[in-house]
XYZ file of C-alpha atoms in Angstrom:
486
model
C 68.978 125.980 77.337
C 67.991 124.074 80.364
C 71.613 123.041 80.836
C 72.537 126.914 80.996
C 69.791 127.889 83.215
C 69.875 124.840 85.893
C 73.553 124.273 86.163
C 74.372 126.384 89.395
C 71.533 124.132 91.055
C 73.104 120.612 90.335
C 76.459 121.958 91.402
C 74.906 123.933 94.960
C 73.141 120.745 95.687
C 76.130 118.659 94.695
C 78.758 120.668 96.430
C 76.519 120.745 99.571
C 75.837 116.661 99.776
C 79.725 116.066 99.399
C 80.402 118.692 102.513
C 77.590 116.496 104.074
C 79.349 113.156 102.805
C 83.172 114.310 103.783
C 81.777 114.175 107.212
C 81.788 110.189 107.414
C 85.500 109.921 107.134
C 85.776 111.282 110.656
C 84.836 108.471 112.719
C 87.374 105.906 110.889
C 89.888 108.598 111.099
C 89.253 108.898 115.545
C 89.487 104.950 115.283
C 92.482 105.086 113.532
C 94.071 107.666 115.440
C 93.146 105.507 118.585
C 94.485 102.642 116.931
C 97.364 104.402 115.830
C 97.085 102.901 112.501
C 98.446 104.645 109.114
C 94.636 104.608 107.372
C 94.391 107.714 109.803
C 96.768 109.726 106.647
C 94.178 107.979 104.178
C 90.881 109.361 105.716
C 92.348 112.773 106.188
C 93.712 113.141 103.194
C 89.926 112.223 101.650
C 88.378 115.055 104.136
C 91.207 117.633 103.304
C 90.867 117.150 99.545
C 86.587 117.186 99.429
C 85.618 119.118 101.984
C 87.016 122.269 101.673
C 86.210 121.405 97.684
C 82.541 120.837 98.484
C 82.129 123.929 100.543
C 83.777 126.271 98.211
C 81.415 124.930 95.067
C 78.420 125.348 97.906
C 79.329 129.232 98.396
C 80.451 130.067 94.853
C 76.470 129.043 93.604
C 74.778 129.781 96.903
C 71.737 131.944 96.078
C 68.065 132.069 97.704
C 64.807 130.782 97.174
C 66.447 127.296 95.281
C 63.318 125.283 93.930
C 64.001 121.824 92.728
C 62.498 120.597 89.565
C 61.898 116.977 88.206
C 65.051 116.816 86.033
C 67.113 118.583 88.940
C 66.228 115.659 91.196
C 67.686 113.153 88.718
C 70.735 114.720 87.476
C 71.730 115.774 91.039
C 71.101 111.596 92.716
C 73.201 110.200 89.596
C 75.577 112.828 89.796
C 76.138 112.481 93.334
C 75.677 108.718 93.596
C 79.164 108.966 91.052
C 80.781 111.515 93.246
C 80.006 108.929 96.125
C 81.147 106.659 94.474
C 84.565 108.441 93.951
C 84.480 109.821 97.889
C 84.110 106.375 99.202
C 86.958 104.746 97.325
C 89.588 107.518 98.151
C 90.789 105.888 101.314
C 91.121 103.029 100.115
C 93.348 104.140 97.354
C 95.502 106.242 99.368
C 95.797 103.920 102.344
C 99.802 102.286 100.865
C 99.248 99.433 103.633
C 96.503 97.811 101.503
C 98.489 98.524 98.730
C 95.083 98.074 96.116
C 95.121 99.555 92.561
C 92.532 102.113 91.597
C 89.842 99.551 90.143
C 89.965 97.518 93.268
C 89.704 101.021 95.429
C 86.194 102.037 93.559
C 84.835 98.403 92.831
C 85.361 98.251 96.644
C 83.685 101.600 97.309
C 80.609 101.137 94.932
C 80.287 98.003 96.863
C 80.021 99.620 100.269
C 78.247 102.267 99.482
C 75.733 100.714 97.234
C 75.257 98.127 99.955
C 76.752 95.079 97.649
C 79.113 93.782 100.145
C 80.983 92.247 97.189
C 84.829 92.282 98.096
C 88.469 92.580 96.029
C 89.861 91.443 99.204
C 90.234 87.268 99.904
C 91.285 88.248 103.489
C 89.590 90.754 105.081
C 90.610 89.316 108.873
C 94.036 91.208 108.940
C 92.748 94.303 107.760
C 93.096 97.803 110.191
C 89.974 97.682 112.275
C 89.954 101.394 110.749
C 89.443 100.343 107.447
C 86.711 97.426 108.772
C 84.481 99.523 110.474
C 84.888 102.166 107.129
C 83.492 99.128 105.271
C 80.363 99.241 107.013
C 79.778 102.700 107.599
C 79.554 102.426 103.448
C 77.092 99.857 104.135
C 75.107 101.534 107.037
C 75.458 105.381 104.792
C 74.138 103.589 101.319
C 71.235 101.556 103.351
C 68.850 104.374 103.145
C 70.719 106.941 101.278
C 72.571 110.214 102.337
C 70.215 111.676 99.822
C 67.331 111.177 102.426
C 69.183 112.664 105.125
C 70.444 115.172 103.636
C 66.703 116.360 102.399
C 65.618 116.446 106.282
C 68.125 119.526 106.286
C 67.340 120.917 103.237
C 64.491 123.190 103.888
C 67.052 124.774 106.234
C 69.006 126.259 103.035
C 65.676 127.273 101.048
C 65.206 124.076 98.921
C 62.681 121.819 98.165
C 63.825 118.471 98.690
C 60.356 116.605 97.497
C 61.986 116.200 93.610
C 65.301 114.324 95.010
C 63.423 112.075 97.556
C 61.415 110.949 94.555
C 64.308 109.827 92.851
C 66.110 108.466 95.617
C 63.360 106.476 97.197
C 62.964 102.646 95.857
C 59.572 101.226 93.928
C 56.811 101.820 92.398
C 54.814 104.258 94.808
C 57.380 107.074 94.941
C 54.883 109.814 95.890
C 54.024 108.355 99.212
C 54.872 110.284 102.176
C 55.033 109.418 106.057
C 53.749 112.812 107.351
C 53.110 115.665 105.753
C 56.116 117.424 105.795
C 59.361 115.840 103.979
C 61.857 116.667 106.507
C 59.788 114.914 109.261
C 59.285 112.387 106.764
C 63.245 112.077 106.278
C 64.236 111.981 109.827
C 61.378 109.789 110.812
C 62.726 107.101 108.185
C 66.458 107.718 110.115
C 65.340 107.500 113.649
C 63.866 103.786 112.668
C 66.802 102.711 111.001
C 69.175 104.009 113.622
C 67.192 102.453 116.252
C 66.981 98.912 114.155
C 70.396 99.483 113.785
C 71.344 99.718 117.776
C 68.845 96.809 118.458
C 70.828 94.442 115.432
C 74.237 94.873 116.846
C 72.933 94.384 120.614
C 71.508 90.904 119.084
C 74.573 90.094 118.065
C 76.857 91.155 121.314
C 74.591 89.215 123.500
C 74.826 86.288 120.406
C 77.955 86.008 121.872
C 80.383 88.557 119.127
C 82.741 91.003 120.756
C 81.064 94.229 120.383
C 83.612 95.535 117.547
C 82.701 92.615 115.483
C 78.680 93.065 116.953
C 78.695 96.570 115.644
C 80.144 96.075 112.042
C 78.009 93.462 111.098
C 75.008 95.271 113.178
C 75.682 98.548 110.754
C 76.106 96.031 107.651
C 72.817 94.061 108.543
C 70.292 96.715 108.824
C 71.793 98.090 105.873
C 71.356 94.763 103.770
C 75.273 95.326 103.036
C 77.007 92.374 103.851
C 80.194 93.371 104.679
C 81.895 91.265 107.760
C 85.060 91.979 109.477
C 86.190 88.089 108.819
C 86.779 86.129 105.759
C 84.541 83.732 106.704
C 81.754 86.086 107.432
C 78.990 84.582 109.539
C 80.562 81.070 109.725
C 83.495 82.280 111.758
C 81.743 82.323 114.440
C 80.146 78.986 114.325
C 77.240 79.796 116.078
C 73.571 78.980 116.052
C 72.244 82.002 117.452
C 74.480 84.215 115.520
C 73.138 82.754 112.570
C 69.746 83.043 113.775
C 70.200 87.085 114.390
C 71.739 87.438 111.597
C 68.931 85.926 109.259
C 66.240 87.606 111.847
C 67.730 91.220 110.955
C 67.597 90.596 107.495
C 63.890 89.296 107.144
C 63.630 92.549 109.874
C 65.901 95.255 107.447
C 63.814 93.820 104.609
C 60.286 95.397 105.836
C 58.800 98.909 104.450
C 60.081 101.035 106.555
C 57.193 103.034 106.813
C 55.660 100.397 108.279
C 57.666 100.508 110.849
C 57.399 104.227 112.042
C 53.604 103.391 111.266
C 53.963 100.695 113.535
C 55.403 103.274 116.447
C 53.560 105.932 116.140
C 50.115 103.968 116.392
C 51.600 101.530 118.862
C 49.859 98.536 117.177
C 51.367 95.331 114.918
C 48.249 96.211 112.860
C 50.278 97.840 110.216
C 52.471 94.467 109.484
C 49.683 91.881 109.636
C 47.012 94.161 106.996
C 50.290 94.770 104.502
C 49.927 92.318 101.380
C 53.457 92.966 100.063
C 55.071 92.155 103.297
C 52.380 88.998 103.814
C 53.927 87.560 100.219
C 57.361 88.318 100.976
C 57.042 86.185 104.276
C 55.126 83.386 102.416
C 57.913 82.843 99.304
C 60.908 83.119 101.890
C 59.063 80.761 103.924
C 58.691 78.470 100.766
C 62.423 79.065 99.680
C 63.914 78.163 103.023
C 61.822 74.761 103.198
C 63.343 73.954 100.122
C 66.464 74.657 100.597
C 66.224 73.160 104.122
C 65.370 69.855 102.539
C 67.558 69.779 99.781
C 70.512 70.421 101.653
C 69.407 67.693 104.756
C 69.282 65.571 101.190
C 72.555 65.940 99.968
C 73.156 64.689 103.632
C 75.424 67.358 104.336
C 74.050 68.678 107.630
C 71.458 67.137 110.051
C 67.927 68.067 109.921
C 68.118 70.645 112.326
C 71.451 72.164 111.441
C 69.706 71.891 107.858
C 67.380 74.366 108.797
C 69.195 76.703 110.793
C 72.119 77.263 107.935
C 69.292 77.443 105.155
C 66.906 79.919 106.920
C 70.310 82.367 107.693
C 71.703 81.289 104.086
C 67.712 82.224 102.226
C 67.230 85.441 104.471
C 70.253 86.519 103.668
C 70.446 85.914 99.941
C 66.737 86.715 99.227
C 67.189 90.255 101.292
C 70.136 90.883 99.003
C 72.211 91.287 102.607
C 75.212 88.878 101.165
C 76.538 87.787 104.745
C 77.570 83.890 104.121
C 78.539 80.655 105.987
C 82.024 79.804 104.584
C 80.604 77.080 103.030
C 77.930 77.980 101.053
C 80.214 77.533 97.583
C 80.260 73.871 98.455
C 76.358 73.381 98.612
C 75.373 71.540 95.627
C 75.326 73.821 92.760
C 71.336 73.488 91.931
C 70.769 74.708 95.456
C 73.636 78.051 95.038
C 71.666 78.824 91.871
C 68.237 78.549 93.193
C 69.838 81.059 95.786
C 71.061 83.374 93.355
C 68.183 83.634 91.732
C 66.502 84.470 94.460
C 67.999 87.401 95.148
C 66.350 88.969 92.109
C 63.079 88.435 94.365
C 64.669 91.373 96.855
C 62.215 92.604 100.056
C 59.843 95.015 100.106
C 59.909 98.478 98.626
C 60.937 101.171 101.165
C 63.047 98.905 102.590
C 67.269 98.889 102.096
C 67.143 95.844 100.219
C 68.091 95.411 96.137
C 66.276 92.939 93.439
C 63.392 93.987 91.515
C 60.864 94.228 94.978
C 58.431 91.972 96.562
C 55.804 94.550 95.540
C 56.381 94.832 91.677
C 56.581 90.790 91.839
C 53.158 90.437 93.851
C 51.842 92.838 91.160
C 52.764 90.889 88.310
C 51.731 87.903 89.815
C 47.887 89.417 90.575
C 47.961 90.800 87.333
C 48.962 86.919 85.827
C 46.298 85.924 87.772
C 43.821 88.728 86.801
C 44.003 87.931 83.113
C 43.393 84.390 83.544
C 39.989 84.947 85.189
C 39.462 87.784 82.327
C 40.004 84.919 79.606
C 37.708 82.858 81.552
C 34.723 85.777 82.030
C 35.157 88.225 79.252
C 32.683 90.334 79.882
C 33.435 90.504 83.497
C 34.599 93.998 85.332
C 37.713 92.972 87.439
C 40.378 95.214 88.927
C 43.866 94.306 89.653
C 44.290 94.678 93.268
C 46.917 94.829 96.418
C 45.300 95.254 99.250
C 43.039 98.010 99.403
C 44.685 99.951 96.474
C 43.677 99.486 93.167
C 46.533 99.344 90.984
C 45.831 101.927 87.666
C 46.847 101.509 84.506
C 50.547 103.927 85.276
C 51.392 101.775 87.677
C 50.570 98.658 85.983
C 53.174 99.654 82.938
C 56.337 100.768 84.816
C 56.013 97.742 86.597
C 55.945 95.740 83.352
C 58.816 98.122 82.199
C 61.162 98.122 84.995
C 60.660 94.251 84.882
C 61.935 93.924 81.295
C 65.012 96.825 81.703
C 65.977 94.771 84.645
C 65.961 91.670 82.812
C 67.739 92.841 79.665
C 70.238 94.906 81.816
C 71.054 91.445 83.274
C 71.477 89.685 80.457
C 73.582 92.251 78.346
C 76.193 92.354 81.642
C 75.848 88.294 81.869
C 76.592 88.302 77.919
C 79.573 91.255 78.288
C 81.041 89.152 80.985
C 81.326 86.197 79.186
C 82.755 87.811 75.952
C 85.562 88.853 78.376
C 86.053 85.219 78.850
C 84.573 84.139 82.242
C 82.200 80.727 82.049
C 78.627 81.151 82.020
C 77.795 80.318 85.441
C 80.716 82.868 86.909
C 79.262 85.140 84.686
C 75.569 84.895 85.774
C 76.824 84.897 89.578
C 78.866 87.496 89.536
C 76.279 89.890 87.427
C 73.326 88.164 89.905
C 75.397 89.287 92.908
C 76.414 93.690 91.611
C 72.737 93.964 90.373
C 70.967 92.924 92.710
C 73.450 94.270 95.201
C 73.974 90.957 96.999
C 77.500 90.558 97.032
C 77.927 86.776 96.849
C 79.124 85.349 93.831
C 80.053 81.472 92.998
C 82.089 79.908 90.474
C 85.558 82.124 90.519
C 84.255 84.344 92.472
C 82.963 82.587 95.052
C 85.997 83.349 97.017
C 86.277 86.880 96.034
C 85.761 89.978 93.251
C 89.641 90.363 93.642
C 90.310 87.703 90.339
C 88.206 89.279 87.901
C 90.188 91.893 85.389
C 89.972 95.732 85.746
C 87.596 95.730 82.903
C 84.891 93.443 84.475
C 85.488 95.196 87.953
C 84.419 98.679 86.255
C 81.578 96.506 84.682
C 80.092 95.616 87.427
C 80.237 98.863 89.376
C 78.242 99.871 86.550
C 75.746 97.033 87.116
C 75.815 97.918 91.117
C 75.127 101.231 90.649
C 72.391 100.732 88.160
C 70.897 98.608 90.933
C 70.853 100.998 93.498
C 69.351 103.435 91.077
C 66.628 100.950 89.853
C 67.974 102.142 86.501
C 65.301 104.377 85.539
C 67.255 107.295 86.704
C 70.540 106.619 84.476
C 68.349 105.773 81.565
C 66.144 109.498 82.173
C 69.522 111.310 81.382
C 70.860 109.026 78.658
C 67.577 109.659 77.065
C 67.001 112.552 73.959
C 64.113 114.028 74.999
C 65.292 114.644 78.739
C 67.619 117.449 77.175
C 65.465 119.184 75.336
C 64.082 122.530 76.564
């Protein structure tokens, strides 16, 4: 049986990512040490219990010559992604000062960590800077995935990562590589997302944030997290040109990343202005925030140029699935909030650490929409359905067309669960629109917070975050029949 056969691999590779993932408590324990707060018993407690755990499952199945296969790669990022899951919402459990039950702790967690930003907590201003800057580390860990880190390391312990970066990576094209090798390929990806990261929270210190505050949100921007160290996220600050980073950073965290190290190692902008995705992603947020802009100016609740600022922070934000808010944005008429929502099913572009369904799988479906109207028209003419230079094949074509409707009718049956537990349609919608697409903001009762909903719809939509993250073909793979079979 393949269960029989494979099972030391899942549980090396598993053992050895949560070692590699018991590591991140140790910076929030130092600040809380230097803070002298009591999270520092919370953190430890999290390393003391997983890492030893980790490394004695690592030795107990350590053998040589590990070669992952397909199935491996799944079983191993689902597997993990729950253990990560589990990790990240330890502290938060433990830690008696924020005195949280166990369903707030890992609704919390899969939030972070999936990059949600969606919060149980209504007032996040008073909480140990410990346990803030934790909050974004899950953001800044999830962006791109310890799963891609941890591959740039593992041809150091004799296995082939290639199966599990497949699985981890978003979209459509998961075979593409950077450079030939897929540790350079790994570490490459980090270096650019470290470095975006450093240049984000810079923006914001010389925005005028302290630089505590400027590094949070600079770790929970890149990562398209969301989380803030105040309530009132962005709007605390009050500030144009915080805004205006902020919304930069996520238009910025929202590009192919390969383009970037592309971009670098060519030392030309040649990459971003020849990239079709990225061309269409500008053109609908463009669209969206002119919209927005005018419909808000409208409503006559800001003047034209305020208008625009709040909208173009408010659309980047939303459409990038980053989540960070003005504190006002519930009070926007409601036609406007749901526009927003909706489009944060749009997402940014593959590669990138955004959620939604992709810019690229959208621009695809839209040139295929477009392809079968001029087929109708010339029957007997030879087109091709096209994005940029690449010819998209018939494979392609149908799991985009797949993905599309699994995303769709994963939506609606956690919109439809929701409001069987009693919540109102729109609350519903919202609250599913913000876990899924791992956007964090929600409207109606939870426009304030996550923290009213029930245990049952908190466990709910960590399944709906994580199935997100995922891009649920990977949860579906093992549920499947056929996967088990030998």
């Amino acid at each position: 049986m393949y269960i029989s056969t494979r099972i030391k691999v899942v549980i090396h590779l598993c053992a050895f990512l949560v070692v590699l993932y018991s590591l991140t408590m140790l910076p929030p324990m130092l600040l809380a040490l230097v803070d002298k707060e009591r999270s520092l018993f919370a953190f430890l407690s999290t390393f003391a219990i997983f890492f030893p755990a980790g490394l004695i499952g690592w030795g107990l199945t350590r053998q040589s010559k590990i070669q992952l296969e397909t199935r491996d790669g799944f079983i191993i990022i689902v597997l993990f992604w729950l253990l990560f899951s589990l990790i990240s919402a330890m502290p938060l459990w433990l830690d008696d000062s924020l005195n949280i039950s166990l369903a707030d702790a890992v609704f919390e967690g899969v939030s972070g960590i999936t990059t949600t930003g969606a919060s149980i907590f209504n007032d996040v201003t008073h909480l140990p800077r410990s346990i803030l800057y934790y909050r974004s580390q899950l953001n800044f860990i999830g962006g791109l995935g310890v799963i891609v880190l941890a591959v740039a390391v593992l041809p150091l312990l004799g296995i082939g990562g290639m199966k599990l970066y497949q699985s981890e990576m978003p979209g459509p094209f998961k075979e593409e590589r950077l450079t030939p090798r897929l540790a350079d390929t790994s570490k490459s990806l980090w270096f650019t997302y470290m470095l975006l990261g450093m240049t984000c929270t810079l923006a914001f210190y010389l925005a005028g944030m302290p630089f505590f505050d400027a590094l949070c949100h600079g770790l929970s921007t890149v990562s398209l997290g969301g989380f803030s160290t105040q309530s009132e996220s962005i709007g605390y600050y009050n500030s144009y040109a915080i805004e205006l980073v902020a919304g930069g950073f996520s238009l910025l965290s929202a590009v192919n990343f390969t383009l970037y190290f592309v971009a670098l190692s060519r030392r030309s902008l040649k990459p971003f202005r020849r990239n079709s995705e990225l061309r269409f992603f500008l053109c609908v947020v463009m669209l969206v925030v002119a919209i927005i802009t005018f419909e808000v100016w409208r409503a006559g609740m800001y003047a034209l140029p305020a208008s625009f600022v709040h909208s173009f922070f408010l659309v980047s934000s939303m459409i990038t699935d980053n989540g960070l808010a003005t504190a006002d944005y519930a009070s926007w008429p409601t036609h406007v909030v749901v526009l927003l929502l909706s489009a944060s099913f749009f997402g940014g572009c593959v590669g990138s650490t955004c959620g939604g369904i992709k810019a690229l799988r959208f621009l695809i479906l839209f040139r295929q929409s477009r392809h079968e109207v001029h087929q109708l028209a010339h029957p007997r003419a030879i087109m091709s359905v096209r994005v940029g230079n690449t010819v998209i094949n018939d494979r392609v074509m149908r799991s985009v067309w797949s993905f599309f409707f699994l995303y769709i009718f994963c939506t609606c049956s956690f919109i439809w669960a929701l409001n069987l537990l009693g919540y109102d349609l729109l609350t519903s919608f919202a609250s599913v629109a913000a876990c899924i697409n791992n956007m964090g903001l929600g409207f109606g009762a939870t426009a304030t917070g996550f923290g009213t909903l029930d245990d049952t719809a908190k466990y709910l939509l960590c399944g709906a975050m994580l199935l997100g993250r995922l891009e649920i073909y990977p949860v579906l793979i093992l549920l499947s029949r056929t996967f088990w079979r030998s």
